[in-house]
Amino acid sequence: MKIAIVDYGAGNLPSVERALRKLGADTEIATRPEQLSAAKVIVLPGVGHFSAFVEGLREKGLTSSLRTAYDSGVPILGICLGLQALFASSEEAPGEKGLAFFPGEVRALPKNVKSPHIGWNQLERLQPSKLLQGIPEDAYFYFAHSFAAPAAREYTVAACNHGFPFAAVIEQRNLMGVQFHPEKSGEAGAALLSNFVEAVR
Amino acid sequence: MTLARRIIPCLDVDGGRVVKGIEFEGLRDMGDPAELAARYNREGADELVFLDISASRDGRATFLETIRRVAEQLNIPLTAGGGIRKMEDGQAVTRAGADKVTVNTAAVERPDLISELARQFGSQAVVLSMDVKRVGTKWEIFVRGGRDATGIDAIEWVQEAVDRGAGEILLTSIDRDGTCSGFDCHLTAKIAATVAVPVIASGGASTFEDFLAVFQQGNADAALAASIFHNETRSIAALKQFLAERGVPVRRKA
């Protein structure tokens, strides 16, 4: 099963690609709509600014093919900014539209905590999870972000807390998302990506 | 659920080798970057910082090749710096596989560099390195490897850098660097209280107690050291066990 890694123009794709290949997954970098239309599995990595991300997707004509892929049940995994882009909007870019697969707004971390939230943090498990299966409850994952999605019950399987409880791992139907960087999270991150590869195989 | 305090080995690279400056002797070869990186990864390092200390253009190309080789096998974050003077330099190291870019002298000379990098890569990928020395009653910024005074106040500079989008501060005490007399906890606590981004303390580490002090008294989010980890007498795993037993949250490998 080939995994299409979406390239919107500014993400750090090589480390995600390398991590998936190490697990034996077949990958391709997707920059054109027809690649996403043909994709059986999609990974949406991202770093940087919310508006650069959604504008990048729009300019490459990828927004509607992502929508079609989502509607037809293709598994999609958003990483970091890729998770945030699944939401309707973000405080980072007022007025800008996200993919809106989930309702709600991505919010800035509050002023009473250090921001960006950088470093290794643990998760609170809220629901059974495919991605976290077999990974110790106290495992650490590497986070690097200043904005986060609210930890609503209907999609959050694991939350983290930095200023407010936010969605760290999302699973709902064919949508998955992680706020941390599994490709930078040592063995725990590799185990999560391995669960993903197994789940979509 | 706790954000762990991080332990970050720093590797100076010249001509594709990790080197260490020794007084009266110059540079000593400490080993192959990829091999050292793999060892630190195994021992539980939370991130790695690679600094290019070569001055030549050839050295630059070799450094990028080193970053590529190291990134190839690393599954923890990698910061690269040394000689990042413009946006293209930042792009070159991130394309080679670095997750974060660190800037020092060039940012003091042209603060816009911080803004440009933050716009391109996001604040979480921009680390401001600052070399600070106590001068009279204030803390002053020094550049060019800590050799040249600037007259700039460290507190004012760190505020400006964060306003411009620096997402993390790598704070080196020149007074302590290479002295093995411990981190400057007073300076670290002052910077940590000034800005709302994480602070990585550096300079002076020699014992496990030094690390405990910089986390407990200096309020550092992370601590960086070079040579004490290079010789294998003090492993990162042992340091983390020491810190965990004293109540400092650290990431332990299973």
CSV table of C-alpha atoms in Angstrom, one decimal, chain A residues 50 79-90 92 98-99 106 145-149 179:
chain,number,residue,atom,x,y,z
A,50,PHE,CA,-1.3,28.0,9.4
A,79,ILE,CA,1.0,15.6,11.7
A,80,CYS,CA,1.5,18.8,13.9
A,81,LEU,CA,0.3,21.7,11.6
A,82,GLY,CA,-1.3,18.9,9.5
A,83,LEU,CA,-3.5,18.1,12.4
A,84,GLN,CA,-4.4,21.7,12.9
A,85,ALA,CA,-5.3,22.1,9.2
A,86,LEU,CA,-8.1,19.5,9.6
A,87,PHE,CA,-10.0,22.1,11.6
A,88,ALA,CA,-12.3,24.9,10.4
A,89,SER,CA,-10.0,27.8,11.4
A,90,SER,CA,-7.1,28.9,13.6
A,92,GLU,CA,-3.0,32.0,14.0
A,98,GLY,CA,-8.9,25.3,7.3
A,99,LEU,CA,-9.9,22.0,5.7
A,106,VAL,CA,-7.4,25.9,16.7
A,145,HIS,CA,3.9,24.2,18.6
A,146,SER,CA,2.3,27.4,19.7
A,147,PHE,CA,-1.3,26.6,18.7
A,148,ALA,CA,-3.5,23.6,19.6
A,149,ALA,CA,-6.9,22.1,18.9
A,179,GLN,CA,0.0,17.2,17.4
